[in-house]
Amino acid sequence: MNKLKEKLKMSYFIANKIYLFLIFILLSIEDLTLGLYYFLLSIIIYVWKIFTSKVPIEVDGEFRNKTYVYKKANNKELKLDIWYPNSNKNKYPLVFFCHGGGWISGFRNQPNNISWCKYLASKGLAVVSIDYRYGYKNTMEDILSDYNDALNYVKNNSEMLSIDKNNIVLMGLSAGGHLSLLYSTYYTYIEDKDKMSGIKAVVAYYAPSDLKDIFVSENKSIFAKFATKQTLKGSPTKKEEIYDYYSPINWVSPNMVPTLLAHGKLDVTVPFKSSVNFAKKLKKYNIKYAFLVHKKGGHSFDTKLKDITTINILERTIRYIKKSLNYK
């Protein structure tokens, strides 16, 4: 029965998209100008949703933040923001936050990311939110080197930044979750203690653990498939070794740090099963993990929905991070 319900919901999603497309075609046939207005209105609504999405928990007060250039690449400055809680301490435990966007879009000060940073800061945690190069002209290796360099910048300048470099949780949304998982699984797999120094846990929201999952038949996101192909410079059938190499699930080992996964069951951008399979792999190696599931949530449910389940998942995420950092 549940499978039937999910199929019906999926059918509704597809039918809705086809319905909108048909309206555009009919309007364009009737009047090309009218079709153009409809198209522009759809774009405006889409952009409006992007710039108004935020976590559904309001936080009180303003939070100080500073911007730093952590490296230059291709004559472009790559920056990070540090958000501080409203308390006076010499050192703050840190959440190292990485935005999503399919590796080809998104930015650190996008409203949904800022809302996460403020929410975390309101709980007494410092947050570093990073930008990185996109997969249009760069490779996944370039993006990973940016992630690596940003984290090194924070560690190497921890005194100046008032960061406790021995108390760090890696966190990411979607593509950012993938980078966080890949960093932690790879460096624990090769037992690089320097790279993993101070990292207590990982939090990954709706992240692809196996990049080939993006191309399963039930996944309807054209954007996700395009973005993955663009970043990995080919399809999974032609570049299978590359897809396997950059898939976190293939690097899980008994050394992996504790992990929290969060995913909506109705996600049509990154399949829910990607987190299910990753959780199974963690269980196989007896890694401590938590898996928070939103049964009615889709991709980015944390900044699109305001229901009690979403709020509960956000609150449990904070408790998990604080417990990992031994911070009350």
XYZ file of C-alpha atoms in Angstrom:
328
model
C 0.000 0.000 0.000
C 2.810 2.425 0.907
C 4.556 1.753 -2.414
C 1.293 2.454 -4.221
C 0.905 5.751 -2.346
C 4.468 6.781 -3.234
C 3.851 5.928 -6.892
C 0.688 8.006 -6.888
C 2.514 10.961 -5.331
C 5.306 10.610 -7.870
C 2.712 10.454 -10.660
C 1.136 13.634 -9.332
C 4.542 15.366 -9.349
C 5.203 14.381 -12.971
C 1.642 15.195 -14.067
C 1.958 18.614 -12.432
C 5.151 19.356 -14.374
C 3.597 18.193 -17.650
C 0.503 20.284 -16.890
C 2.599 23.439 -16.425
C 4.536 22.708 -19.609
C 1.325 22.200 -21.604
C -0.014 25.539 -20.374
C 3.157 27.181 -21.634
C 2.827 25.505 -25.054
C -0.875 26.379 -25.421
C -0.309 29.999 -24.391
C 2.603 30.276 -26.815
C 0.488 28.884 -29.675
C -2.314 31.314 -28.841
C -0.012 34.283 -28.325
C 3.783 34.115 -28.265
C 4.004 37.195 -26.034
C 1.590 35.625 -23.535
C 3.728 32.463 -23.489
C 6.822 34.561 -22.852
C 5.135 36.347 -19.926
C 4.115 32.987 -18.471
C 7.683 31.716 -18.798
C 9.139 34.831 -17.124
C 6.563 34.628 -14.333
C 7.518 30.988 -13.719
C 11.195 31.989 -13.500
C 10.378 34.812 -11.061
C 8.368 32.436 -8.843
C 11.223 29.897 -8.957
C 13.838 32.522 -7.996
C 11.512 33.926 -5.324
C 11.246 30.484 -3.724
C 15.042 30.136 -3.743
C 15.581 33.513 -2.105
C 12.893 33.127 0.532
C 13.526 29.558 1.663
C 14.883 29.191 5.180
C 14.733 26.885 8.153
C 11.314 27.087 9.850
C 12.665 28.067 13.259
C 13.004 31.780 13.873
C 16.068 32.850 15.839
C 16.318 35.939 17.987
C 18.926 38.660 17.612
C 21.654 39.534 15.166
C 24.786 37.453 14.786
C 28.157 38.917 13.930
C 29.895 37.441 10.937
C 33.135 38.048 9.107
C 34.265 37.211 5.592
C 37.728 35.915 4.686
C 39.460 34.949 1.445
C 40.814 31.454 1.986
C 42.484 31.017 -1.424
C 42.723 32.302 -4.962
C 42.032 30.010 -7.888
C 41.851 30.899 -11.589
C 42.289 34.582 -10.677
C 39.189 34.401 -8.489
C 38.984 34.868 -4.742
C 37.280 32.068 -2.857
C 35.668 33.230 0.371
C 34.206 31.881 3.564
C 31.993 33.453 6.210
C 32.304 32.829 9.922
C 29.168 33.270 12.029
C 29.596 33.643 15.776
C 27.133 33.050 18.609
C 26.178 35.926 20.902
C 28.449 34.903 23.741
C 31.957 35.880 24.714
C 34.383 32.999 24.505
C 37.987 32.647 23.468
C 37.206 29.577 21.385
C 33.989 28.265 19.912
C 33.144 24.736 18.767
C 32.696 24.775 15.014
C 30.269 23.541 12.363
C 32.047 23.556 8.987
C 29.109 24.140 6.638
C 29.045 23.443 2.884
C 26.185 24.561 0.616
C 24.434 22.502 -2.056
C 23.558 23.262 -5.669
C 24.654 20.188 -7.614
C 28.322 21.357 -7.576
C 27.424 23.872 -10.316
C 25.345 26.462 -8.424
C 24.560 27.847 -4.983
C 26.617 30.148 -2.811
C 27.512 30.533 0.829
C 25.326 33.592 1.528
C 22.192 32.247 -0.151
C 19.229 32.858 2.213
C 18.631 29.185 3.027
C 22.318 28.754 3.952
C 22.355 31.943 6.028
C 19.263 30.754 7.894
C 21.095 27.545 8.786
C 24.154 29.520 9.953
C 22.045 31.796 12.159
C 20.129 28.841 13.558
C 23.362 27.029 14.471
C 24.890 30.241 15.902
C 21.780 30.737 18.058
C 22.632 27.411 19.684
C 26.113 28.577 20.740
C 28.037 27.189 17.759
C 30.404 29.033 15.435
C 29.746 28.275 11.768
C 32.060 28.489 8.781
C 30.165 28.633 5.480
C 32.285 28.219 2.352
C 32.167 28.905 -1.361
C 33.918 26.644 -3.857
C 34.488 26.476 -7.577
C 31.749 25.105 -9.814
C 31.813 22.009 -11.975
C 31.167 23.856 -15.241
C 34.811 24.614 -15.913
C 36.391 22.698 -13.056
C 36.636 19.098 -11.945
C 35.444 17.313 -8.841
C 39.086 17.204 -7.766
C 39.242 21.027 -7.964
C 36.115 21.307 -5.825
C 37.525 18.879 -3.269
C 40.792 20.814 -3.112
C 38.765 23.966 -2.317
C 36.936 22.132 0.468
C 40.272 20.879 1.778
C 41.933 24.311 1.611
C 39.021 26.065 3.330
C 39.146 23.585 6.216
C 42.935 23.937 6.461
C 42.597 27.728 6.476
C 40.270 27.556 9.465
C 42.496 25.119 11.349
C 45.706 27.039 10.611
C 44.130 30.317 11.716
C 42.039 28.971 14.568
C 43.589 31.299 17.187
C 42.895 34.407 15.142
C 39.376 33.171 14.319
C 38.568 32.093 17.925
C 37.810 28.566 16.739
C 38.384 25.384 18.721
C 40.113 23.339 16.026
C 39.775 20.211 18.144
C 35.974 20.381 18.088
C 34.658 20.401 14.542
C 31.571 18.864 12.912
C 31.423 18.735 9.109
C 27.985 19.523 7.717
C 26.573 19.858 4.214
C 23.356 20.038 2.227
C 22.944 17.921 -0.912
C 26.171 18.378 -2.951
C 27.717 19.945 0.160
C 26.716 16.824 2.092
C 28.388 14.701 -0.556
C 31.655 16.679 -0.173
C 31.487 16.346 3.617
C 30.901 12.593 3.415
C 33.583 12.094 0.769
C 36.181 14.042 2.754
C 35.516 12.096 5.953
C 35.161 8.622 4.416
C 38.264 8.979 2.227
C 40.608 10.317 4.889
C 39.436 7.852 7.521
C 39.826 5.056 4.956
C 43.483 5.954 4.300
C 43.937 6.706 8.020
C 45.151 10.275 7.533
C 45.002 11.459 11.134
C 46.199 14.952 10.280
C 43.294 15.579 7.884
C 40.785 14.186 10.368
C 42.281 15.958 13.370
C 39.567 17.587 15.477
C 36.648 16.280 13.397
C 34.137 14.668 15.716
C 31.233 13.869 13.378
C 29.578 14.480 10.006
C 26.049 15.711 9.240
C 24.773 15.132 5.697
C 21.330 16.296 4.541
C 19.925 14.528 1.425
C 23.399 13.831 0.042
C 24.195 11.381 -2.784
C 26.389 8.678 -1.254
C 26.685 6.815 -4.561
C 26.813 9.206 -7.512
C 25.322 6.594 -9.807
C 22.110 6.837 -7.734
C 21.392 10.141 -9.487
C 20.762 8.183 -12.692
C 18.328 5.532 -11.441
C 15.082 5.438 -13.401
C 12.877 6.710 -10.546
C 14.927 9.903 -10.261
C 13.259 12.586 -12.402
C 15.613 15.515 -11.830
C 17.088 16.648 -15.144
C 19.089 19.277 -13.267
C 20.741 16.698 -10.966
C 21.717 14.487 -13.905
C 23.052 17.418 -15.907
C 25.014 18.804 -12.946
C 26.592 15.443 -12.108
C 27.563 14.753 -15.728
C 28.981 18.253 -16.064
C 31.113 17.960 -12.932
C 32.357 14.421 -13.618
C 32.758 15.158 -17.351
C 30.687 12.246 -18.546
C 27.899 9.775 -17.892
C 28.122 6.905 -15.359
C 28.198 4.358 -18.191
C 31.250 5.970 -19.799
C 32.996 7.126 -16.609
C 32.046 4.377 -14.152
C 35.441 4.325 -12.426
C 35.279 8.082 -11.869
C 31.772 7.815 -10.411
C 32.876 5.002 -8.094
C 35.989 6.904 -7.017
C 34.054 10.007 -5.963
C 31.233 8.100 -4.251
C 31.572 8.226 -0.431
C 29.875 4.849 0.035
C 32.877 3.120 -1.541
C 35.284 4.539 1.072
C 33.425 3.649 4.264
C 35.708 1.847 6.707
C 35.718 0.905 10.408
C 37.549 4.213 11.040
C 34.671 6.429 9.872
C 33.560 9.088 12.371
C 29.961 9.145 13.714
C 27.482 10.332 11.101
C 24.020 11.846 10.994
C 21.996 11.429 7.811
C 18.767 13.295 7.042
C 16.645 12.644 3.969
C 13.076 13.051 2.710
C 11.439 9.897 1.389
C 9.870 11.811 -1.524
C 13.139 13.297 -2.746
C 13.169 13.291 -6.563
C 16.565 15.025 -6.890
C 18.742 12.735 -4.776
C 17.041 9.352 -4.256
C 16.168 8.473 -0.654
C 17.804 5.081 -1.118
C 21.203 6.764 -1.391
C 21.097 7.543 2.331
C 19.458 4.194 3.125
C 22.336 2.330 1.497
C 24.910 4.546 3.204
C 23.295 3.858 6.585
C 23.493 0.118 5.867
C 27.190 0.466 5.082
C 27.794 2.352 8.346
C 25.915 -0.347 10.226
C 28.001 -3.047 8.568
C 31.161 -1.479 10.008
C 29.570 -0.727 13.400
C 29.894 3.022 12.907
C 27.710 5.124 15.184
C 25.067 6.863 13.124
C 21.650 8.492 13.264
C 19.189 8.539 10.383
C 16.456 11.184 10.404
C 13.701 10.574 7.861
C 10.961 12.931 6.748
C 8.271 10.651 5.309
C 6.569 13.456 3.377
C 9.651 15.553 2.611
C 11.342 16.118 -0.715
C 14.705 17.630 -1.581
C 15.584 20.647 0.625
C 12.621 19.861 2.895
C 14.476 21.580 5.773
C 14.004 25.023 4.192
C 10.765 24.410 2.274
C 8.519 22.803 4.888
C 7.379 24.217 8.214
C 5.692 21.166 9.697
C 6.392 19.626 13.078
C 8.432 16.769 11.579
C 10.863 19.220 9.954
C 11.205 21.189 13.187
C 11.784 17.968 15.096
C 14.536 16.926 12.659
C 16.242 20.328 13.006
C 16.149 20.146 16.797
C 17.491 16.579 16.811
C 20.289 17.698 14.475
C 21.335 20.394 16.966
C 21.270 17.901 19.830
C 23.372 15.478 17.776
C 25.971 18.155 16.926
C 26.221 19.376 20.518
C 26.572 15.844 21.841
C 29.292 15.106 19.267
C 31.173 18.222 20.352
C 30.512 17.512 24.032
C 29.019 21.003 24.203
C 26.062 21.936 26.385
